[in-house]
Coordinates of C-alpha atoms in Angstrom, one line a residue:
Chain A
M65 CA 87.1 77.3 94.7
T66 CA 89.1 77.2 91.3
R67 CA 88.0 80.7 90.3
S68 CA 90.2 82.2 93.1
K69 CA 93.2 81.0 91.0
A70 CA 92.3 83.9 88.7
M71 CA 94.1 86.3 90.9
L72 CA 97.2 84.4 90.5
P73 CA 99.1 86.5 87.9
Y74 CA 98.0 89.5 89.7
V75 CA 99.7 88.4 93.0
V76 CA 102.9 87.4 91.1
W77 CA 103.0 90.8 89.4
M78 CA 102.3 92.8 92.4
A79 CA 104.9 90.7 94.7
L80 CA 107.3 91.4 91.5
F81 CA 106.6 95.0 91.2
I82 CA 105.2 96.5 94.5
V83 CA 106.6 94.3 97.4
V84 CA 110.2 93.4 96.3
P85 CA 110.7 97.0 95.3
L86 CA 109.6 98.4 98.8
F87 CA 111.9 95.7 100.3
L88 CA 114.8 97.1 98.1
V89 CA 114.1 100.6 99.5
V90 CA 114.4 99.3 103.1
Y91 CA 117.7 97.3 102.1
Y92 CA 119.1 100.3 100.7
A93 CA 118.2 102.7 103.7
F94 CA 120.0 100.4 106.1
T95 CA 123.0 99.1 104.1
H96 CA 126.4 100.8 103.2
T97 CA 127.9 99.2 99.9
S98 CA 131.8 99.3 100.1
F99 CA 134.4 96.9 98.5
N100 CA 133.8 94.5 101.3
G101 CA 130.4 94.2 100.3
A102 CA 127.2 95.7 101.9
E103 CA 127.0 96.1 105.7
L104 CA 124.3 97.0 107.9
T105 CA 124.3 100.9 108.9
F106 CA 122.2 103.6 110.4
A107 CA 124.3 106.1 108.9
N108 CA 121.6 107.3 106.3
F109 CA 119.1 107.8 108.9
Q110 CA 121.4 109.8 111.3
R111 CA 122.2 111.8 108.1
V112 CA 118.2 112.6 108.0
F113 CA 118.4 114.3 111.4
Q114 CA 121.1 116.4 110.5
P115 CA 119.7 120.0 110.9
I116 CA 120.1 121.1 107.4
Y117 CA 118.0 118.0 106.3
L118 CA 115.5 118.5 109.3
K119 CA 114.9 121.9 108.0
V120 CA 113.8 120.4 104.7
L121 CA 111.5 118.1 106.6
A122 CA 110.1 120.9 108.7
R123 CA 109.5 123.0 105.6
S124 CA 107.7 120.6 103.7
L125 CA 105.6 119.6 106.8
K126 CA 104.7 123.3 107.1
L127 CA 103.7 123.8 103.6
A128 CA 101.7 120.7 103.6
V129 CA 99.9 121.6 106.7
I130 CA 99.3 125.0 105.3
S131 CA 97.9 123.8 102.1
T132 CA 95.6 121.4 103.7
V133 CA 94.3 124.0 106.3
I134 CA 93.5 126.3 103.4
C135 CA 91.9 123.6 101.2
L136 CA 89.7 122.4 104.4
L137 CA 88.5 126.2 104.8
L138 CA 87.7 126.7 101.2
G139 CA 86.5 123.2 100.4
Y140 CA 84.3 122.5 103.3
P141 CA 81.9 125.5 102.7
V142 CA 81.7 124.2 99.0
A143 CA 80.8 120.8 100.1
L144 CA 78.2 122.1 102.5
V145 CA 76.6 124.3 99.7
M146 CA 76.5 121.6 97.3
A147 CA 75.0 119.1 99.6
G148 CA 72.2 121.7 100.1
N149 CA 69.7 122.9 97.9
A150 CA 71.3 125.9 96.3
F151 CA 71.9 124.4 93.1
S152 CA 69.4 122.0 91.3
R153 CA 71.6 120.1 89.0
K154 CA 74.0 118.7 91.4
S155 CA 75.7 116.1 89.5
T156 CA 76.6 118.4 86.7
I157 CA 77.9 121.1 89.1
M158 CA 80.0 118.4 90.8
L159 CA 81.4 117.4 87.5
L160 CA 82.8 120.8 87.3
F161 CA 84.8 120.3 90.1
V162 CA 86.3 117.1 88.5
I163 CA 87.1 118.3 84.9
P164 CA 90.3 120.4 85.9
M165 CA 91.5 117.5 87.8
W166 CA 91.6 115.3 84.7
M167 CA 93.8 117.9 82.9
N168 CA 97.5 117.1 82.8
F169 CA 98.8 118.0 86.3
L170 CA 101.9 119.4 84.9
L171 CA 100.1 121.6 82.5
R172 CA 97.7 122.9 85.4
T173 CA 100.9 123.8 87.4
Y174 CA 102.6 125.4 84.3
A175 CA 99.1 127.5 83.9
W176 CA 100.4 129.1 87.1
L177 CA 103.6 130.1 85.9
T178 CA 102.0 132.1 83.1
L179 CA 99.5 133.8 85.5
L180 CA 102.1 134.7 88.3
E181 CA 105.1 136.0 86.2
R182 CA 106.0 139.5 86.7
N183 CA 104.4 140.6 83.5
G184 CA 101.8 137.8 83.6
A185 CA 98.0 138.0 83.5
L186 CA 97.6 138.4 87.1
N187 CA 99.8 141.5 87.3
Q188 CA 98.4 143.1 84.1
L189 CA 95.1 142.7 85.6
L190 CA 96.2 144.2 89.0
T191 CA 97.9 147.3 87.4
R192 CA 95.0 147.8 85.2
I193 CA 92.8 148.3 88.2
G194 CA 95.4 150.4 90.2
L195 CA 96.7 147.8 92.7
P196 CA 100.3 147.1 93.3
A197 CA 101.8 144.3 91.2
L198 CA 102.4 140.8 93.0
N199 CA 105.8 139.2 92.7
I200 CA 105.1 135.8 94.4
L201 CA 106.4 133.4 91.7
Y202 CA 109.4 131.7 93.2
T203 CA 108.4 131.9 96.9
D204 CA 106.5 129.8 99.3
Y205 CA 103.3 131.7 98.6
A206 CA 103.3 130.3 94.8
V207 CA 104.0 126.9 96.0
V208 CA 101.2 126.9 98.5
L209 CA 98.8 128.4 95.7
G210 CA 100.1 125.7 93.4
M211 CA 99.3 123.2 96.2
V212 CA 95.9 124.3 96.9
Y213 CA 94.9 124.6 93.4
N214 CA 95.7 121.3 92.4
F215 CA 94.5 119.5 95.5
L216 CA 91.3 121.5 96.4
P217 CA 88.9 119.0 94.6
F218 CA 90.3 116.1 96.7
M219 CA 89.0 118.1 99.8
I220 CA 86.0 119.0 98.3
L221 CA 84.6 115.6 97.0
P222 CA 85.0 113.1 99.8
I223 CA 83.4 115.8 102.2
Y224 CA 80.5 116.5 99.8
S225 CA 79.9 112.5 99.3
V226 CA 79.6 112.2 103.1
L227 CA 77.5 115.1 103.5
S228 CA 75.0 114.3 101.0
K229 CA 74.5 110.9 102.7
I230 CA 73.3 112.5 105.8
D231 CA 69.7 111.6 106.7
Q232 CA 67.8 114.8 106.6
G233 CA 65.7 113.2 109.1
V234 CA 68.4 113.7 111.7
I235 CA 68.8 117.5 111.0
E236 CA 65.0 118.1 111.2
A237 CA 64.9 116.1 114.6
A238 CA 67.7 118.2 115.8
S239 CA 65.7 121.4 114.8
D240 CA 62.4 119.9 116.1
L241 CA 64.2 119.5 119.5
G242 CA 65.0 123.1 119.6
A243 CA 68.6 123.2 118.3
N244 CA 69.4 126.4 116.1
K245 CA 71.3 126.3 112.9
F246 CA 74.6 126.9 114.5
V247 CA 74.0 124.3 117.1
V248 CA 72.7 121.9 114.4
F249 CA 75.9 122.3 112.6
M250 CA 78.3 121.9 115.4
R251 CA 76.5 119.0 117.0
V252 CA 75.1 117.1 114.1
I253 CA 76.3 118.0 110.7
L254 CA 80.0 118.4 111.4
P255 CA 80.3 115.1 113.5
L256 CA 78.7 113.3 110.9
S257 CA 81.0 114.7 108.2
L258 CA 84.1 113.9 109.9
P259 CA 84.8 110.7 108.0
G260 CA 84.9 112.9 104.6
V261 CA 87.1 115.4 106.3
V262 CA 89.4 112.8 107.5
S263 CA 89.8 111.3 104.0
G264 CA 89.8 115.0 102.3
I265 CA 92.7 116.0 104.4
T266 CA 94.6 112.6 103.7
M267 CA 94.0 113.2 99.9
V268 CA 95.4 116.6 100.1
F269 CA 98.0 116.2 102.8
M270 CA 99.8 113.3 101.1
P271 CA 100.4 114.6 97.9
A272 CA 101.1 117.8 99.2
L273 CA 104.0 116.6 101.5
T274 CA 105.4 114.4 98.8
T275 CA 105.4 116.7 95.6
F276 CA 108.6 117.7 94.0
V277 CA 107.0 119.2 90.6
I278 CA 105.0 122.2 92.5
S279 CA 108.0 123.3 94.4
R280 CA 110.4 123.0 91.4
L281 CA 108.1 124.8 88.9
L282 CA 106.7 127.4 91.1
G283 CA 109.2 127.6 94.0
G284 CA 112.1 127.8 91.7
G285 CA 115.4 126.0 92.2
Q286 CA 116.4 127.1 95.5
Y287 CA 113.3 126.0 97.5
T288 CA 113.8 122.4 98.3
L289 CA 111.2 120.2 99.6
V290 CA 111.5 116.5 100.9
G291 CA 110.4 115.3 97.5
N292 CA 113.0 117.6 95.8
L293 CA 115.5 115.9 98.1
I294 CA 114.5 112.5 97.3
E295 CA 114.6 113.2 93.4
Q296 CA 117.9 114.6 93.7
Q297 CA 119.3 111.8 95.6
F298 CA 118.1 109.2 93.0
L299 CA 118.7 111.2 89.9
V300 CA 121.4 113.7 90.5
V301 CA 123.6 112.7 93.3
G302 CA 123.1 109.0 93.1
D303 CA 123.1 108.3 97.0
W304 CA 120.2 105.6 97.0
G305 CA 120.9 104.8 100.5
F306 CA 120.2 108.5 101.8
G307 CA 117.3 108.9 99.1
S308 CA 115.7 105.5 100.4
A309 CA 116.1 106.6 104.2
I310 CA 114.4 109.9 103.4
S311 CA 111.7 107.8 101.5
M312 CA 111.3 105.8 104.6
V313 CA 110.8 108.7 107.0
M314 CA 108.6 110.2 104.6
I315 CA 106.2 107.3 104.7
I316 CA 106.5 107.0 108.4
L317 CA 105.4 110.6 108.7
I318 CA 102.4 109.8 106.4
L319 CA 101.6 106.7 108.5
I320 CA 101.7 108.8 111.6
S321 CA 99.4 111.5 110.3
M322 CA 96.8 109.0 109.2
A323 CA 97.0 107.2 112.4
V324 CA 96.3 110.4 114.3
M325 CA 93.6 111.2 111.7
S326 CA 91.8 108.0 112.3
F327 CA 92.0 108.7 115.8
F328 CA 90.2 111.8 115.7
E329 CA 87.7 110.3 113.5
K330 CA 85.6 108.4 116.0
S331 CA 83.3 106.6 113.7
E332 CA 84.4 103.0 112.6
E333 CA 84.8 103.9 108.9
G334 CA 88.5 104.4 108.0
A335 CA 89.9 103.3 111.3
T336 CA 92.1 100.6 110.3
L337 CA 94.7 101.3 107.8
W338 CA 95.9 97.9 106.8
Chain B
M1385 CA 69.6 135.8 99.9
V1386 CA 71.3 132.8 101.7
K1387 CA 71.1 130.9 98.3
F1388 CA 72.6 133.8 96.6
L1389 CA 75.7 134.2 98.8
Q1390 CA 76.1 130.2 98.6
R1391 CA 76.1 130.3 94.9
T1392 CA 78.3 133.2 94.6
Y1393 CA 80.6 131.5 96.8
V1394 CA 80.7 128.3 94.6
Y1395 CA 81.0 130.4 91.4
L1396 CA 84.1 132.2 93.1
I1397 CA 85.7 128.9 93.7
F1398 CA 85.0 127.8 89.9
A1399 CA 86.7 131.0 88.8
F1400 CA 89.6 130.1 90.8
L1401 CA 89.6 126.4 89.4
Y1402 CA 89.1 127.7 85.9
A1403 CA 90.6 131.0 85.4
P1404 CA 94.1 129.5 85.0
I1405 CA 92.9 127.2 82.2
A1406 CA 90.9 130.0 80.5
V1407 CA 93.9 132.2 80.7
L1408 CA 96.0 129.7 78.7
I1409 CA 93.5 129.0 76.2
V1410 CA 93.2 132.6 75.3
L1411 CA 97.0 133.1 75.3
S1412 CA 97.2 130.1 73.0
F1413 CA 95.4 132.1 70.2
N1414 CA 97.6 135.3 71.1
A1415 CA 100.0 136.4 68.3
S1416 CA 102.1 138.4 70.6
R1417 CA 104.8 136.4 72.2
S1418 CA 104.7 138.6 75.6
R1419 CA 101.9 137.3 77.7
G1420 CA 100.7 140.8 78.8
T1421 CA 99.5 142.1 75.5
W1422 CA 97.1 140.9 72.8
G1423 CA 98.7 141.0 69.6
G1424 CA 95.8 139.5 67.5
F1425 CA 94.5 135.9 66.8
T1426 CA 97.0 133.4 65.4
L1427 CA 97.1 129.6 65.0
Q1428 CA 100.8 129.9 64.7
W1429 CA 101.5 128.1 68.0
Y1430 CA 99.3 125.2 67.2
V1431 CA 101.3 124.9 63.8
E1432 CA 104.6 125.1 65.6
L1433 CA 103.3 122.4 68.2
F1434 CA 102.6 119.9 65.5
Q1435 CA 105.8 120.5 63.9
D1436 CA 107.7 119.9 67.2
R1437 CA 109.4 116.8 66.8
V1438 CA 110.0 116.2 70.5
I1439 CA 106.4 116.8 71.7
M1440 CA 105.0 114.7 68.8
S1441 CA 107.0 111.6 69.6
S1442 CA 106.3 112.1 73.3
L1443 CA 102.6 112.1 72.4
Y1444 CA 103.1 108.8 70.6
T1445 CA 105.0 107.4 73.5
T1446 CA 102.1 108.6 75.9
L1447 CA 99.4 107.0 73.7
L1448 CA 101.1 103.9 73.0
I1449 CA 102.1 103.2 76.7
G1450 CA 98.7 104.5 77.8
I1451 CA 97.0 101.9 75.5
T1452 CA 99.0 99.1 75.9
S1453 CA 99.2 99.3 79.6
A1454 CA 95.5 100.2 80.2
V1455 CA 94.5 96.9 78.0
I1456 CA 97.1 94.8 79.9
A1457 CA 96.1 96.1 83.4
T1458 CA 92.4 95.5 82.6
V1459 CA 92.9 91.7 81.6
I1460 CA 95.2 91.2 84.7
G1461 CA 92.9 93.3 86.9
T1462 CA 89.8 91.9 85.8
A1463 CA 91.0 88.4 86.4
A1464 CA 92.3 89.4 89.7
A1465 CA 89.0 91.0 90.7
I1466 CA 87.2 87.6 89.8
G1467 CA 89.8 85.7 91.9
I1468 CA 89.7 88.0 95.0
H1469 CA 85.6 88.0 94.8
N1470 CA 85.7 84.0 95.0
S1471 CA 88.4 83.8 97.6
R1472 CA 87.9 84.2 101.4
G1473 CA 89.5 84.9 104.7
W1474 CA 93.2 85.8 104.9
Q1475 CA 94.1 85.3 101.3
K1476 CA 91.5 87.9 100.3
K1477 CA 92.5 90.3 103.0
L1478 CA 96.2 90.2 102.0
V1479 CA 95.5 90.6 98.5
M1480 CA 93.3 93.5 99.1
N1481 CA 95.9 95.0 101.3
I1482 CA 98.5 94.8 98.6
T1483 CA 96.1 96.3 96.1
Y1484 CA 96.0 99.3 98.1
I1485 CA 99.6 99.8 98.4
P1486 CA 100.3 101.6 95.1
V1487 CA 96.8 103.4 95.8
L1488 CA 98.2 104.7 98.9
N1489 CA 101.8 105.0 98.6
P1490 CA 103.2 108.3 97.4
E1491 CA 103.8 108.2 94.0
I1492 CA 107.4 109.1 94.3
V1493 CA 108.1 106.2 96.5
T1494 CA 106.5 103.9 93.8
G1495 CA 108.9 105.6 91.2
I1496 CA 112.1 105.2 93.1
S1497 CA 111.3 101.6 94.2
L1498 CA 110.6 100.5 90.7
M1499 CA 113.5 102.5 89.5
I1500 CA 115.8 100.5 92.2
L1501 CA 114.2 97.3 91.1
F1502 CA 115.1 98.0 87.4
V1503 CA 118.6 99.0 88.1
F1504 CA 119.2 96.1 90.3
S1505 CA 117.7 93.4 87.7
K1506 CA 119.8 95.3 85.0
V1507 CA 116.8 96.0 82.7
Q1508 CA 117.5 98.5 80.2
F1509 CA 115.5 101.8 81.0
G1510 CA 113.2 102.7 78.2
Y1511 CA 109.7 101.6 76.9
L1512 CA 109.7 98.3 78.7
T1513 CA 110.3 99.8 82.2
L1514 CA 107.8 102.6 81.4
L1515 CA 105.2 100.0 80.2
L1516 CA 105.9 97.7 83.5
A1517 CA 105.5 100.7 86.0
H1518 CA 102.5 101.7 84.2
I1519 CA 100.8 98.5 84.4
T1520 CA 101.8 98.4 88.1
F1521 CA 100.0 101.5 89.1
N1522 CA 97.0 100.8 86.9
I1523 CA 95.9 97.3 87.9
P1524 CA 94.7 98.2 91.3
Y1525 CA 92.3 100.8 89.9
V1526 CA 90.9 98.2 87.4
I1527 CA 90.2 95.9 90.3
L1528 CA 88.6 98.6 92.3
S1529 CA 86.3 99.4 89.5
V1530 CA 85.2 95.7 88.8
L1531 CA 84.8 94.5 92.1
P1532 CA 81.6 96.4 92.9
K1533 CA 80.1 94.9 89.8
L1534 CA 81.1 91.4 90.8
R1535 CA 79.3 92.2 94.0
Q1536 CA 76.3 93.1 92.3
L1537 CA 76.3 89.9 90.5
K1538 CA 73.7 87.4 91.5
N1539 CA 75.4 84.6 93.0
N1540 CA 73.4 81.7 91.2
L1541 CA 73.9 83.1 87.7
Y1542 CA 77.1 81.3 87.0
E1543 CA 75.7 78.2 88.7
A1544 CA 72.6 78.3 86.6
A1545 CA 74.7 78.7 83.4
L1546 CA 76.8 75.6 84.4
D1547 CA 73.6 73.6 85.3
L1548 CA 72.5 74.4 81.8
G1549 CA 75.5 72.6 80.6
A1550 CA 77.9 75.5 79.8
E1551 CA 81.6 75.0 80.1
P1552 CA 83.1 77.2 82.9
W1553 CA 84.9 79.4 80.2
Y1554 CA 81.6 79.7 78.0
A1555 CA 79.6 80.6 81.2
F1556 CA 82.4 83.3 81.9
W1557 CA 82.3 84.9 78.5
R1558 CA 78.7 84.7 77.9
V1559 CA 77.1 85.5 81.4
I1560 CA 79.7 86.8 83.8
L1561 CA 81.8 89.1 81.5
P1562 CA 78.7 90.8 79.8
E1563 CA 77.3 91.6 83.3
I1564 CA 80.5 93.1 84.7
M1565 CA 81.1 94.8 81.4
P1566 CA 80.4 98.3 82.6
G1567 CA 83.1 97.9 85.6
V1568 CA 85.7 96.5 83.1
I1569 CA 85.2 99.4 80.7
T1570 CA 85.4 102.1 83.5
G1571 CA 88.5 100.4 84.7
L1572 CA 90.1 100.5 81.3
L1573 CA 89.3 104.2 80.8
L1574 CA 90.6 105.0 84.4
A1575 CA 93.6 103.0 83.7
F1576 CA 94.3 104.9 80.4
T1577 CA 93.5 108.3 81.8
L1578 CA 96.0 107.6 84.8
S1579 CA 98.7 106.5 82.6
I1580 CA 98.5 109.5 80.2
D1581 CA 98.4 111.8 83.2
D1582 CA 101.3 110.1 85.1
F1583 CA 104.4 112.1 85.6
V1584 CA 106.2 111.1 88.8
V1585 CA 106.4 107.2 88.2
S1586 CA 107.3 107.8 84.3
F1587 CA 109.8 110.4 85.3
F1588 CA 111.8 107.7 87.7
T1589 CA 111.4 104.8 85.2
T1590 CA 112.0 106.0 81.8
G1591 CA 115.1 105.9 79.7
S1592 CA 117.2 108.3 77.8
G1593 CA 115.4 109.2 74.4
V1594 CA 112.1 108.2 75.7
S1595 CA 109.7 110.6 77.0
T1596 CA 106.2 111.0 77.7
L1597 CA 104.1 114.1 77.2
S1598 CA 104.2 114.9 81.0
I1599 CA 108.0 114.8 81.1
T1600 CA 108.5 117.0 78.1
V1601 CA 106.1 119.6 79.5
Y1602 CA 108.1 119.1 82.9
S1603 CA 111.3 120.1 80.9
M1604 CA 109.9 122.6 78.7
A1605 CA 108.1 124.4 81.9
R1606 CA 111.5 124.2 83.8
R1607 CA 113.0 126.5 81.2
G1608 CA 110.0 128.9 81.5
I1609 CA 107.1 129.9 79.4
N1610 CA 106.5 128.5 76.3
P1611 CA 103.6 129.5 73.9
K1612 CA 103.5 126.0 72.3
L1613 CA 102.4 124.6 75.9
N1614 CA 99.4 126.9 75.9
A1615 CA 98.3 125.3 72.7
L1616 CA 99.1 121.8 74.2
S1617 CA 97.1 122.8 77.2
T1618 CA 94.1 124.0 75.2
I1619 CA 94.1 120.5 73.2
M1620 CA 94.3 118.5 76.3
F1621 CA 91.6 120.4 78.0
T1622 CA 89.5 119.8 75.1
A1623 CA 90.3 116.1 74.8
V1624 CA 89.6 115.8 78.6
L1625 CA 86.4 117.5 78.4
L1626 CA 85.0 115.1 75.2
L1627 CA 86.2 111.9 77.1
L1628 CA 84.5 112.9 80.3
L1629 CA 81.6 113.6 78.5
I1630 CA 81.2 110.1 76.6
V1631 CA 82.1 108.5 80.0
N1632 CA 79.4 110.4 81.8
L1633 CA 76.8 109.9 79.1
R1634 CA 77.6 106.3 79.4
Q1635 CA 77.1 106.2 83.0
A1636 CA 73.9 108.3 82.8
R1637 CA 72.4 105.7 80.5
E1638 CA 73.3 103.1 83.0
E1639 CA 71.6 104.8 85.9
K1640 CA 68.4 105.0 84.0
K1641 CA 68.6 101.1 83.4
G1642 CA 69.4 100.2 86.9
R1643 CA 67.3 102.4 89.2
R1644 CA 66.9 99.6 91.5
D1645 CA 70.6 100.1 92.6
N1646 CA 70.7 101.0 96.4
E1647 CA 72.0 104.7 97.2
Q1648 CA 75.3 103.3 98.3
E1649 CA 76.2 102.0 95.0
K1650 CA 75.3 105.1 93.5
G1651 CA 77.5 107.1 95.9
F1652 CA 80.2 104.5 95.0
R1653 CA 80.1 105.4 91.3
I1654 CA 80.3 109.1 91.7
I1655 CA 83.5 108.9 93.9
G1656 CA 84.7 106.0 91.6
T1657 CA 84.9 108.5 88.8
V1658 CA 86.3 111.2 91.0
D1659 CA 89.2 109.6 92.6
A1660 CA 91.0 108.4 89.7
A1661 CA 93.4 110.9 90.2
G1662 CA 94.3 110.2 93.7
V1663 CA 93.9 108.2 97.0
D1664 CA 90.3 106.9 97.0
S1665 CA 87.6 107.6 99.7
E1666 CA 86.1 104.7 98.6
W1667 CA 88.8 102.8 100.4
V1668 CA 87.5 104.2 103.4
Q1669 CA 84.0 103.4 102.5
S1670 CA 84.9 99.8 101.9
Q1671 CA 86.4 99.3 105.3

């Protein structure tokens, strides 16, 4: 087949700009460069496991998990409603979930800066209706809020797309056989929607774990997440070895969480990673 | 009653998603610099926005990189999709897996790995590095939008053209390309949008003096609130709205044309538009 040669430029491109760079990350993570040249070392990884950096990792994991859980709790009902018959023009309404996602990510995060400020719109509203002002800007709450706001559509869309494909006959069959609504949901709809839940969780958890923008803008300078740590190593400190090692640990964390997810998802869809 | 509750819940989520944008839009016309009070209607911030040299030059960079990277990625990606479609076995598997790396890899890792590569190969950071990085993360999305169109293609169409005496290239231009054009254009638009929306990869691969809109917004937002950013948000939001409207009108027209498409293909299209911004669930489906 000569037509398969059409992918040659692409293969060369990806080898050069995707595969080689990833090997370079691995190379830097395992080497220490001194006057005698580069030598193999595990020091970078040992540093990652120092308490101060483990704390950063734990904190990133915690915030990412919290955001993912909130997105799931908020998003699943939305997907369920959208897949039902509460709305007639479904595709138009689904589009409304997509539109905010297409606005610049930085500007969306910046919007919360204006809202959450001490004299911001939210506090103005709260004082007007007689409630105490909230000062959550530059705290974990603001970071989680920013993550949920930015990533919620990523949870809704895959769940919706799976739910809307469920054969109505299966649900009717379950109720004909005497299952009430709750049982139908627990025993039929929920298990069938798991592939969507899994891909939603992945799509929220990954960016939440690796972000450094949301934590930098809404969390203020002192709230460091693993993304900020990597950014600092490369752009401020210049310690590529350590930065590469943290990146690798982060990738491993993601791979583990994806493996766990596909273990939970018993259907064959999405079970293989590579 | 249940329906009413369901609708109310969805409307509340919409309020959550749109309130921040609405507040920014209102504030972009607010004459008072302090956010809390309404000081009357003004277009002052828009005027200042267009007079801001830094913002205007980063807008230019964003569009330049967006258009160039989208066009180059579309050419390479379309060719790649045709190649992948016509290859078999381990080759196909390997190439598809490489295609998913930039889609699944955290952006920050793509960013730092490219930064290391560029420093390593002593390329000067600036337009060139930015362009190379954007092409790199764009190509997979072009491939993923063209491939389904190729799968829909009737196998013997190309052979029929050859049998009728067309040269392979001519057959490609006159038979294959028009058939897969919708996918190619979706890929192009997707690539362009991803490019202008990107921050993380650009942040690590740009040089001093060259800055995209996202990078400028980041450095301005880090210094706190700036009314010019409100005006910018309003313009960007309107632009996105218009762009999406065009894309969806196109899709609606297409859908009318090809009602024969099976359900799965339809579902794919919805997701295809949707996951421009992130990891795709279509990957899950394709496995």
